[in-house]
Tab-separated table of C-alpha atoms in Angstrom:
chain	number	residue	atom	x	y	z
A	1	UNK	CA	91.571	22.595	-127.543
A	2	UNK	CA	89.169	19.970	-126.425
A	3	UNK	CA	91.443	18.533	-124.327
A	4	UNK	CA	92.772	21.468	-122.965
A	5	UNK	CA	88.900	22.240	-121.958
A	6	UNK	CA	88.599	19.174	-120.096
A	7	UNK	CA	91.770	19.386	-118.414
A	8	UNK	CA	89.994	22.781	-117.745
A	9	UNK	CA	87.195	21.347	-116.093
A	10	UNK	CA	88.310	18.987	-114.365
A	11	UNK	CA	90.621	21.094	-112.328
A	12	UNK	CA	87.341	23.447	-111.606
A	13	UNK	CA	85.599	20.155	-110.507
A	14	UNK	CA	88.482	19.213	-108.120
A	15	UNK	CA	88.520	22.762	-107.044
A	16	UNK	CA	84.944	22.840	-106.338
A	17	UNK	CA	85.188	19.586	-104.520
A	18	UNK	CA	87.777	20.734	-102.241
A	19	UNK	CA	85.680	24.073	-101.175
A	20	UNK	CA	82.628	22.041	-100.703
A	21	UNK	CA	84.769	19.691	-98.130
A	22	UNK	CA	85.651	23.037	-96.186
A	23	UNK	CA	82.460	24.543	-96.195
A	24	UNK	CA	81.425	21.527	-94.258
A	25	UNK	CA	84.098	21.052	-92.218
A	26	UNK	CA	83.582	25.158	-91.326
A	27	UNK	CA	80.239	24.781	-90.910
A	28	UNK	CA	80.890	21.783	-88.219
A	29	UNK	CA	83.608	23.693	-86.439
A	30	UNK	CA	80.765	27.317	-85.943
A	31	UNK	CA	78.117	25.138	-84.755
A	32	UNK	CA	80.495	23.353	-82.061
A	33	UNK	CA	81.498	26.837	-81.137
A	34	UNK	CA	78.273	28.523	-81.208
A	35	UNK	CA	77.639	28.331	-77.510
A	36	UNK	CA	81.172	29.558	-76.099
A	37	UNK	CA	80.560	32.133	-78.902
A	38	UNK	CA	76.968	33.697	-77.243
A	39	UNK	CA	78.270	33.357	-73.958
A	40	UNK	CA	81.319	35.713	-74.599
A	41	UNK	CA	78.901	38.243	-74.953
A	42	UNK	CA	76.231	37.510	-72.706
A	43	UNK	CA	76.292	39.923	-69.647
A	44	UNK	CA	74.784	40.440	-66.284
A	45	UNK	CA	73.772	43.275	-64.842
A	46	UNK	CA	72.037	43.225	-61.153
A	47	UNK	CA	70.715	39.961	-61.810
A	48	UNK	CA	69.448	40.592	-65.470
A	49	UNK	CA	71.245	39.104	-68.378
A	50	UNK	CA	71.362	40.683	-71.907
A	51	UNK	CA	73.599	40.832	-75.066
A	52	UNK	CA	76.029	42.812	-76.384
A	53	UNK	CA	77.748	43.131	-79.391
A	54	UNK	CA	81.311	42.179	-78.009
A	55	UNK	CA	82.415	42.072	-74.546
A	56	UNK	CA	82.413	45.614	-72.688
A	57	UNK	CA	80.040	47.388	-75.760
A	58	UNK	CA	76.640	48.391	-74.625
A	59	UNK	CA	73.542	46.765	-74.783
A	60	UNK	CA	71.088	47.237	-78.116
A	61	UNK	CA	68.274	46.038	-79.311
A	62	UNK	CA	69.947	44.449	-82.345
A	63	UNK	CA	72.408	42.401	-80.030
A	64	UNK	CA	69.372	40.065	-78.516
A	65	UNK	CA	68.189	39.706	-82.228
A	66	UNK	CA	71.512	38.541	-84.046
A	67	UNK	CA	71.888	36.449	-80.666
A	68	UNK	CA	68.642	34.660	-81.597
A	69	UNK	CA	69.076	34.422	-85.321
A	70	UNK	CA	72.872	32.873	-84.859
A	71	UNK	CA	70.977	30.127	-82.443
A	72	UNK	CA	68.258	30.005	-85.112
A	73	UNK	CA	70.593	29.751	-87.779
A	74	UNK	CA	71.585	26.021	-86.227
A	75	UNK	CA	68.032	24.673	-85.113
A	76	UNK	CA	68.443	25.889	-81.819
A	77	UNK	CA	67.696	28.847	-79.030
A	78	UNK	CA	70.301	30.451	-76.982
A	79	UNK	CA	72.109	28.401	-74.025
A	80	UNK	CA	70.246	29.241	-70.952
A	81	UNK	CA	67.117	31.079	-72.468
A	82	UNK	CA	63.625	30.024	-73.198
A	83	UNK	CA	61.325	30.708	-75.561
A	84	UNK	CA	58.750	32.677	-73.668
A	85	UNK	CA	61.347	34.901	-71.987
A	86	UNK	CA	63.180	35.610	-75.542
A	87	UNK	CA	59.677	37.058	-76.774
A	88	UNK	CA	59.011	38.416	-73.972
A	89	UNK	CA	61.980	40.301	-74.204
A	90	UNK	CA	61.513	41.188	-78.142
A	91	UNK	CA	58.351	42.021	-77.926
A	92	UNK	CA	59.015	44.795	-74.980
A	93	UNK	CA	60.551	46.724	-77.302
A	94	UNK	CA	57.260	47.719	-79.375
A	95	UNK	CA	55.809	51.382	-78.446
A	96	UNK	CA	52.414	50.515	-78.541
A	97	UNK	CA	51.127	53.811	-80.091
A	98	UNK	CA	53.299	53.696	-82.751
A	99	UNK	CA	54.006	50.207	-83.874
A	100	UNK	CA	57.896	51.263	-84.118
A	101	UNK	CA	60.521	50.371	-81.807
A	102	UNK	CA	63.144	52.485	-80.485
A	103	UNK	CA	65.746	51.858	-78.561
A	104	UNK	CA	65.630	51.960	-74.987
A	105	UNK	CA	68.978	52.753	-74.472
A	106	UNK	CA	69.450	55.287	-77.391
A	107	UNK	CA	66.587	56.714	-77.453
A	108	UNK	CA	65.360	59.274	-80.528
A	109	UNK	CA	65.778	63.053	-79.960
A	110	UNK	CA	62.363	63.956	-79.218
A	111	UNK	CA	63.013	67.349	-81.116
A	112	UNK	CA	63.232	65.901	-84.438
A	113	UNK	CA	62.075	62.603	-84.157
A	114	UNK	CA	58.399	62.343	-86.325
A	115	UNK	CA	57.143	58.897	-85.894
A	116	UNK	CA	54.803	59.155	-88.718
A	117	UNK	CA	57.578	59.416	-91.388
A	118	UNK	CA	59.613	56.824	-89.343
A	119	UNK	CA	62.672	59.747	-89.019
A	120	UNK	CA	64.581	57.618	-86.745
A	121	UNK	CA	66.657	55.008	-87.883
A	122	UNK	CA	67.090	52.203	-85.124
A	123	UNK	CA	63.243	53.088	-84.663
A	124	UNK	CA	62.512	51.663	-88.266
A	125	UNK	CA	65.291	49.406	-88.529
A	126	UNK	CA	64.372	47.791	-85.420
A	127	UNK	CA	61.028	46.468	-87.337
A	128	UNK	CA	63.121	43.968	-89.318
A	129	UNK	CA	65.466	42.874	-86.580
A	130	UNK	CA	62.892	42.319	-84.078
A	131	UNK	CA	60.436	40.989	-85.865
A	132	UNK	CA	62.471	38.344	-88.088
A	133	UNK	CA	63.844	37.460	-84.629
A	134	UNK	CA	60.363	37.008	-83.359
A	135	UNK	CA	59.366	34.873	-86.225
A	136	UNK	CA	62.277	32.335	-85.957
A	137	UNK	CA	60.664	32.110	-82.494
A	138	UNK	CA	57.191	31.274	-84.205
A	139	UNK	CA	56.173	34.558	-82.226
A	140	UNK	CA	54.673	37.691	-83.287
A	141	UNK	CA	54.429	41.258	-82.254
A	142	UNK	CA	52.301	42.341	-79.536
A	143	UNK	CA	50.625	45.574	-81.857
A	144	UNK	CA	50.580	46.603	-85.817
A	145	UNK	CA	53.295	49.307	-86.995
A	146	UNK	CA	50.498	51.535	-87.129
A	147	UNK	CA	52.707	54.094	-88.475
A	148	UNK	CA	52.771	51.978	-91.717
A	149	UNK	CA	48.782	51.338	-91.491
A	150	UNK	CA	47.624	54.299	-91.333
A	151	UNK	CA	50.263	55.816	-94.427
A	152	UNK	CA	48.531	56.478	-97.732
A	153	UNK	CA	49.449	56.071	-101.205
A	154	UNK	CA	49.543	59.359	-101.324
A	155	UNK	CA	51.611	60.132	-98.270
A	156	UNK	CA	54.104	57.076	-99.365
A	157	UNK	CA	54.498	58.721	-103.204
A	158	UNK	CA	55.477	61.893	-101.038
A	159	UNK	CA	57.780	60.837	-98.987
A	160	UNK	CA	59.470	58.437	-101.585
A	161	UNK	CA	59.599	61.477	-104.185
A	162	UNK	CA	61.343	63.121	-101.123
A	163	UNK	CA	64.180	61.114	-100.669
A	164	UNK	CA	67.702	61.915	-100.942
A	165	UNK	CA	67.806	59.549	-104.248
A	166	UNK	CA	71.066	61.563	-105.672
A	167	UNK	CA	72.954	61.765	-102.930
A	168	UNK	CA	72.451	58.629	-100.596
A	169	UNK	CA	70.668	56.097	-102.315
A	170	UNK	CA	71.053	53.818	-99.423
A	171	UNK	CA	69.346	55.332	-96.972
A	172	UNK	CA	66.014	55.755	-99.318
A	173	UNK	CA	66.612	51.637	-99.664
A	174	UNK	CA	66.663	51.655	-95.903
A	175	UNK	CA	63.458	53.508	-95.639
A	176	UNK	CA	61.705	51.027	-98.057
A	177	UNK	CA	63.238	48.195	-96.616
A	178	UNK	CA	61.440	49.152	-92.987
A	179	UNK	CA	58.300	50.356	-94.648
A	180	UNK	CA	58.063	46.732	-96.918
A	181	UNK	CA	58.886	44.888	-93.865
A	182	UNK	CA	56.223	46.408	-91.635
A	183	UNK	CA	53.758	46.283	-94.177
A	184	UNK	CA	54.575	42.353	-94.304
A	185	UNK	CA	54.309	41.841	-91.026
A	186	UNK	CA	50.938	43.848	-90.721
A	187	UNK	CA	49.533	41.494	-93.391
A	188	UNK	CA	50.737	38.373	-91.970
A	189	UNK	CA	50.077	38.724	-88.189
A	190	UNK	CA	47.310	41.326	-88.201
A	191	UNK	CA	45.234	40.511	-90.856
A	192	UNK	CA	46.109	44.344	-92.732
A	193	UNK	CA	44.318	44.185	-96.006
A	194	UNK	CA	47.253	46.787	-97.563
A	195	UNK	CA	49.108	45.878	-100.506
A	196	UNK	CA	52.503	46.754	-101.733
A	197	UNK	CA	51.060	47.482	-104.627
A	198	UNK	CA	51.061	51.296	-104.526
A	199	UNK	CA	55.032	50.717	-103.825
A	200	UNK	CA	56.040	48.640	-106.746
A	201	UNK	CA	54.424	50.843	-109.026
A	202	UNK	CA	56.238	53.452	-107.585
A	203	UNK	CA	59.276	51.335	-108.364
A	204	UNK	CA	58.787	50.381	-111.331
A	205	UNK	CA	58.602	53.527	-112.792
A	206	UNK	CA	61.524	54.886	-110.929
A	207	UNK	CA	63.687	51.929	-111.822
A	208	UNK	CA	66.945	52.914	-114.223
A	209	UNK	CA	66.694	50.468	-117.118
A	210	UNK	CA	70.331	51.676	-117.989
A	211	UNK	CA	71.837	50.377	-114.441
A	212	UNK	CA	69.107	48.350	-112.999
A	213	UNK	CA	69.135	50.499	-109.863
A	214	UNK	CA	67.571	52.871	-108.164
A	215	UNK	CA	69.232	55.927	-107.476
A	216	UNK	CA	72.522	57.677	-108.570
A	217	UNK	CA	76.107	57.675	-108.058
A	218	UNK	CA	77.739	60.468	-106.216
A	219	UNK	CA	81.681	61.442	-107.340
A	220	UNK	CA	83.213	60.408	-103.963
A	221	UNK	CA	82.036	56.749	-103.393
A	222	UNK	CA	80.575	56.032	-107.341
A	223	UNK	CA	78.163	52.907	-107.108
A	224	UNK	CA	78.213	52.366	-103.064
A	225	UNK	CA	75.114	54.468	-102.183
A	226	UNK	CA	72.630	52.807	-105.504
A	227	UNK	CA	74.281	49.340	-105.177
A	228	UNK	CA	73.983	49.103	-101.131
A	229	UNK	CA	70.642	50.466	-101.644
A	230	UNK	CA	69.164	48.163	-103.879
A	231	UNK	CA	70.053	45.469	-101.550
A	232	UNK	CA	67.945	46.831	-99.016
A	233	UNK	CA	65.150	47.932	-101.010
A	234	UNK	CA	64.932	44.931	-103.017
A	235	UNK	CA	65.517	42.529	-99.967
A	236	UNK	CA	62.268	43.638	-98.210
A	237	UNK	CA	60.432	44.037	-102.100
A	238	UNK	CA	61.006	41.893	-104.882
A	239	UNK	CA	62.526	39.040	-102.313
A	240	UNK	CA	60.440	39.257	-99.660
A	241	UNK	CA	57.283	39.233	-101.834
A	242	UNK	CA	58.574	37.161	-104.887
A	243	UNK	CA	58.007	39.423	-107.676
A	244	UNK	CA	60.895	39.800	-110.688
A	245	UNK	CA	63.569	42.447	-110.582
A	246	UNK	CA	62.380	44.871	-113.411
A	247	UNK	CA	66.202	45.009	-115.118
A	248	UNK	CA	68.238	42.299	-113.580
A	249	UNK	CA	70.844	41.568	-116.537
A	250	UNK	CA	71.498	45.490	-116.371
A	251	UNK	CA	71.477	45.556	-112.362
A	252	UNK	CA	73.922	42.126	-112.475
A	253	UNK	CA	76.172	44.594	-114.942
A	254	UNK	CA	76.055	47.581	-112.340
A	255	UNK	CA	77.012	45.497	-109.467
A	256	UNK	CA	79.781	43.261	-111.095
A	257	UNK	CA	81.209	46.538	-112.098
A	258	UNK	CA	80.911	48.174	-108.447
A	259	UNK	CA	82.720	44.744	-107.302
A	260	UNK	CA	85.874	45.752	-108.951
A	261	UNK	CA	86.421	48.960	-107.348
A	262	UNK	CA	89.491	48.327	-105.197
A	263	UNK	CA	88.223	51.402	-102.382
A	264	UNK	CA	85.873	48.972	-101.232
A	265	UNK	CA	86.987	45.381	-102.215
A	266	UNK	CA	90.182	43.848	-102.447
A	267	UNK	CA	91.685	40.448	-101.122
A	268	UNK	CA	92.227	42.158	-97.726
A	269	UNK	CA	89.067	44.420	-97.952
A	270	UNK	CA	85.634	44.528	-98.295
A	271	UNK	CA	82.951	44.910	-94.933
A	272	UNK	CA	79.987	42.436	-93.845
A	273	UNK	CA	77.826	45.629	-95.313
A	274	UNK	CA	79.251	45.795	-98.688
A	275	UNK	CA	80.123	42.491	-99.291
A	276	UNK	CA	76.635	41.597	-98.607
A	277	UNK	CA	74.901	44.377	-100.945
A	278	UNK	CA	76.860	42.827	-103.653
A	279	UNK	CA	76.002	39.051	-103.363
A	280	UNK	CA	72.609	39.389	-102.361
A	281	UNK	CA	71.774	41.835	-105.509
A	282	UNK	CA	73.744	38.885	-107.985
A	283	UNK	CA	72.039	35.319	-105.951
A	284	UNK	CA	68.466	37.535	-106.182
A	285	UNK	CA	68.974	38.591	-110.079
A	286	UNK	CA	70.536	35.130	-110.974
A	287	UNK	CA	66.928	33.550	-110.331
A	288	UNK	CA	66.044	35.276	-113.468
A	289	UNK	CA	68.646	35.210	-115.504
A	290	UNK	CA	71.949	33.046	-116.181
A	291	UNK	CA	73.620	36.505	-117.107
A	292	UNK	CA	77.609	36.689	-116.743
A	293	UNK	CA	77.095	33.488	-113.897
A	294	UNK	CA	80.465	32.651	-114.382
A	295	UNK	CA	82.177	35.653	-113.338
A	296	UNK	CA	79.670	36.122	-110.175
A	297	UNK	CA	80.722	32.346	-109.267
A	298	UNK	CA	84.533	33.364	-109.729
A	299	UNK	CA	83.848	36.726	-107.327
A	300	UNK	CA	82.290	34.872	-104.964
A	301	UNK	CA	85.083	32.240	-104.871
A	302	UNK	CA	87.261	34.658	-103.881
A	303	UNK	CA	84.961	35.984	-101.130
A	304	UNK	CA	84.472	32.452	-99.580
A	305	UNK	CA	88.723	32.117	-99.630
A	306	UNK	CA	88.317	35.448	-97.391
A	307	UNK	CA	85.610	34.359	-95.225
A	308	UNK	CA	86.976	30.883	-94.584
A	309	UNK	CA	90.255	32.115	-93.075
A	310	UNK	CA	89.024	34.753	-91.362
A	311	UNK	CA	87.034	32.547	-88.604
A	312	UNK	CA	88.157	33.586	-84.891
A	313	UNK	CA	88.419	30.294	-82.880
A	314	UNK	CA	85.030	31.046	-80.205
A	315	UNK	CA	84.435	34.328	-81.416
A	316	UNK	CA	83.504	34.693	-84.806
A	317	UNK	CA	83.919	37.302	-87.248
A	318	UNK	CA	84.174	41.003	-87.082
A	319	UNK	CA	82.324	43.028	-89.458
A	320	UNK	CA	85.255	43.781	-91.552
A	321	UNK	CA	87.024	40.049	-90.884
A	322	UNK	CA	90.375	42.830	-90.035
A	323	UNK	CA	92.523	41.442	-87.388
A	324	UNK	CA	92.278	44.920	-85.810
A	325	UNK	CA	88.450	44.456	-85.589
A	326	UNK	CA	87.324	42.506	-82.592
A	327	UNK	CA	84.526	39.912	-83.229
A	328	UNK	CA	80.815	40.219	-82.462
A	329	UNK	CA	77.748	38.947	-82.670
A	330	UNK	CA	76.744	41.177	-85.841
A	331	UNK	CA	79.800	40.484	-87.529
A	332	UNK	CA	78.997	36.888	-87.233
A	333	UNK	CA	75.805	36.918	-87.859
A	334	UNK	CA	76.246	38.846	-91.198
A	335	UNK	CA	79.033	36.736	-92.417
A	336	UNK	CA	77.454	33.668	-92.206
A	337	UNK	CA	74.882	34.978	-93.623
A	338	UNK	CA	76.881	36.233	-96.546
A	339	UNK	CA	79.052	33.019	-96.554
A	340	UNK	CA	75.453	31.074	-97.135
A	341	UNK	CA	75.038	33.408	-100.200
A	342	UNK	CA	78.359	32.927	-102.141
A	343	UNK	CA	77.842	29.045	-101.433
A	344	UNK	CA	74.820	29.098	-102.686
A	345	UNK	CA	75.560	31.223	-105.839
A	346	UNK	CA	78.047	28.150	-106.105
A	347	UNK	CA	75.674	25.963	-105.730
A	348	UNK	CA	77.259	24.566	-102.264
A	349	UNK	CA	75.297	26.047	-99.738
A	350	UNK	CA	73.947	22.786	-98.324
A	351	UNK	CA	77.055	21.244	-97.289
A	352	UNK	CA	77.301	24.093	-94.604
A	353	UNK	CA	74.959	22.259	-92.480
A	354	UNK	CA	73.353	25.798	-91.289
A	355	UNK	CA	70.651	28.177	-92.799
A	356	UNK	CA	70.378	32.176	-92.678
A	357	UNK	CA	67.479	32.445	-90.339
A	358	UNK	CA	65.586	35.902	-89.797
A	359	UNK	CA	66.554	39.357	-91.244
A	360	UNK	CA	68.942	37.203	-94.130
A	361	UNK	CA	66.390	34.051	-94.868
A	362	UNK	CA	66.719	33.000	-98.174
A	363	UNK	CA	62.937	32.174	-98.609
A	364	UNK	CA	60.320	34.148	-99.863
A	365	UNK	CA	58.017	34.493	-97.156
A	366	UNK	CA	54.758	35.743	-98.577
A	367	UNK	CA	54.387	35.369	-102.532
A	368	UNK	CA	52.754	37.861	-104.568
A	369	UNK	CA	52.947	36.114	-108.039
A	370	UNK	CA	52.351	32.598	-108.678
């Protein structure tokens, strides 16, 4: 049996040995490419340049920021761009009045957009893009989400009592997520003595001690909504700020168990979105716990196989690494993101040469504890 065990490890060690020689030798071959990659989808219109997604999609907000965090990602900025046009351009963004940022080219309907309960999605999300973006620049906004500033503990218990927490779980993660990130920002570049204290006592009492989540599971897509919520809510929360997951052995049970449900994940299936609500969730609880680590190492094996084949020769990855799926500058930003994550969970991360930068950084930027 001993023997057998060896022989066991041994052929894990070899195995391990070999993925860490790809990861470098992929992580070589995307920064070579990186350039001819941005410049696919770098376009010029009348004499003014911006980024798109993919070749022929419009221009977003977003597209500038994953451009920035992909150059970020490998010590760099852009080809062609400086610094103080790239803020320039981020910081143009930021309504003044409100702190959020909408965007300029899809612009909220002005009939049901409320600014004070950040209503509109790009609006809110645009917080974290932008300004992670604008930090890997050593740059800052221009004005306060003053939205965020001026909401009380009161007003926040409201709204959060409010959301749709049956029936979509993530989008009450993506609210938190943009209200945590703001109030980060606040603190760190304007001096806002507000606390996200109000919000993780809020959370803490909400939390399900039975799944580790937040939220419940609806009878169409089971764990999706709770699980792809708690990455967002807990990215911006317990990660951004440092504090300990309140049920992470049950929350590493919840997820492991949404991982195996073959309408979202299967060798040939499985998007940048919910691939990355899983790993995240399991590298983030694993800091407190050694719970079930093989089996999250063995799932995000098998991710990395995915990943690594799934490269596109000066283009990336799409967001759902199908052949039918043209590549873009989110998809590739996202997957190497997520590809950082399963290394790391591995423990292999650093022969990739590259670190998430910006909306996916690993570190915890302003620690509330300790």
């Amino acid at each position: 049996d001993r023997a057998a065990a060896l022989a066991s490890d041994g052929g894990r060690g070899a195995s391990r040995q070999a993925l860490a020689v790809r990861l470098r030798r992929f992580g070589a071959e995307a920064a070579a490419q990186l350039p001819e990659l941005l410049a696919r989808c770098l376009a010029d219109e009348g004499g003014e340049p911006h980024y798109r997604n993919q070749p022929g999609s419009v221009r977003t907000v977003r597209a500038w920021c994953d451009a920035i965090e992909l150059a970020a990602m490998f010590g760099g900025l852009p080809p062609g761009f400086g610094r103080e046009p790239l803020v320039a351009k981020l910081q143009s963004f930021q309504d003044p009045a409100t702190g959020l940022l909408p965007d300029p080219w899809k612009l909220p309907d002005p009939q049901t957009n409320d600014p004070a309960r950040m209503s509109d999605h790009l609006s809110r999300y645009h917080i974290l893009a932008v300004g992670y973006a604008l930090e890997t620049l050593d740059a800052s906004f221009l004005h306060p989400i003053r939205v965020i500033e001026d909401m009380t503990a009161e007003a926040l218990y409201r709204h959060l009592d409010a959301l749709p927490w049956e029936t979509n779980a993530w989008s009450c993660g993506d609210w938190i997520d943009a209200y945590a990130t703001g109030l980060y920002f606040n603190r760190k570049q304007f001096g806002s003595r507000q606390t996200p204290d109000a919000l993780f006592g809020w959370l803490l009492l909400h939390a399900d001690p039975y799944s580790g989540l937040w939220g419940k599971p609806t009878p169409k897509e089971l764990w999706l909504q709770p699980v792809n919520g708690f990455y967002r809510l807990t990215r911006a929360t317990y990660a951004q700020f440092g504090v300990p997951l309140p049920y992470p052995q049950a929350a590493i049970d919840t997820v492991l168990a949404h991982s195996r449900n073959a309408a979202f994940f299967r060798s040939n299936l499985g998007n940048a979105c919910n691939v990355l609500d899983v790993i995240h969730p399991l590298w983030l609880c694993l800091k407190q716990t050694d719970y079930r680590r093989p089996e999250i190492e063995q799932w995000a094996e098998q991710q990395m196989e995915r990943v690594l084949t799934s490269w596109i020769p000066g283009q990336g990855f799409s967001f759902t690494l199908e052949p039918s799926d043209a590549p873009g500058l989110q998809g590739t930003e996202m997957w190497l993101s997520i590809l950082y994550l399963l290394a790391d969970v591995c423990g292999l991360s650093g022969e990739l040469g590259y670190k998430p930068k910006g909306v996916h950084r690993i570190e915890v930027p302003m620690p509330m504890i300790g």
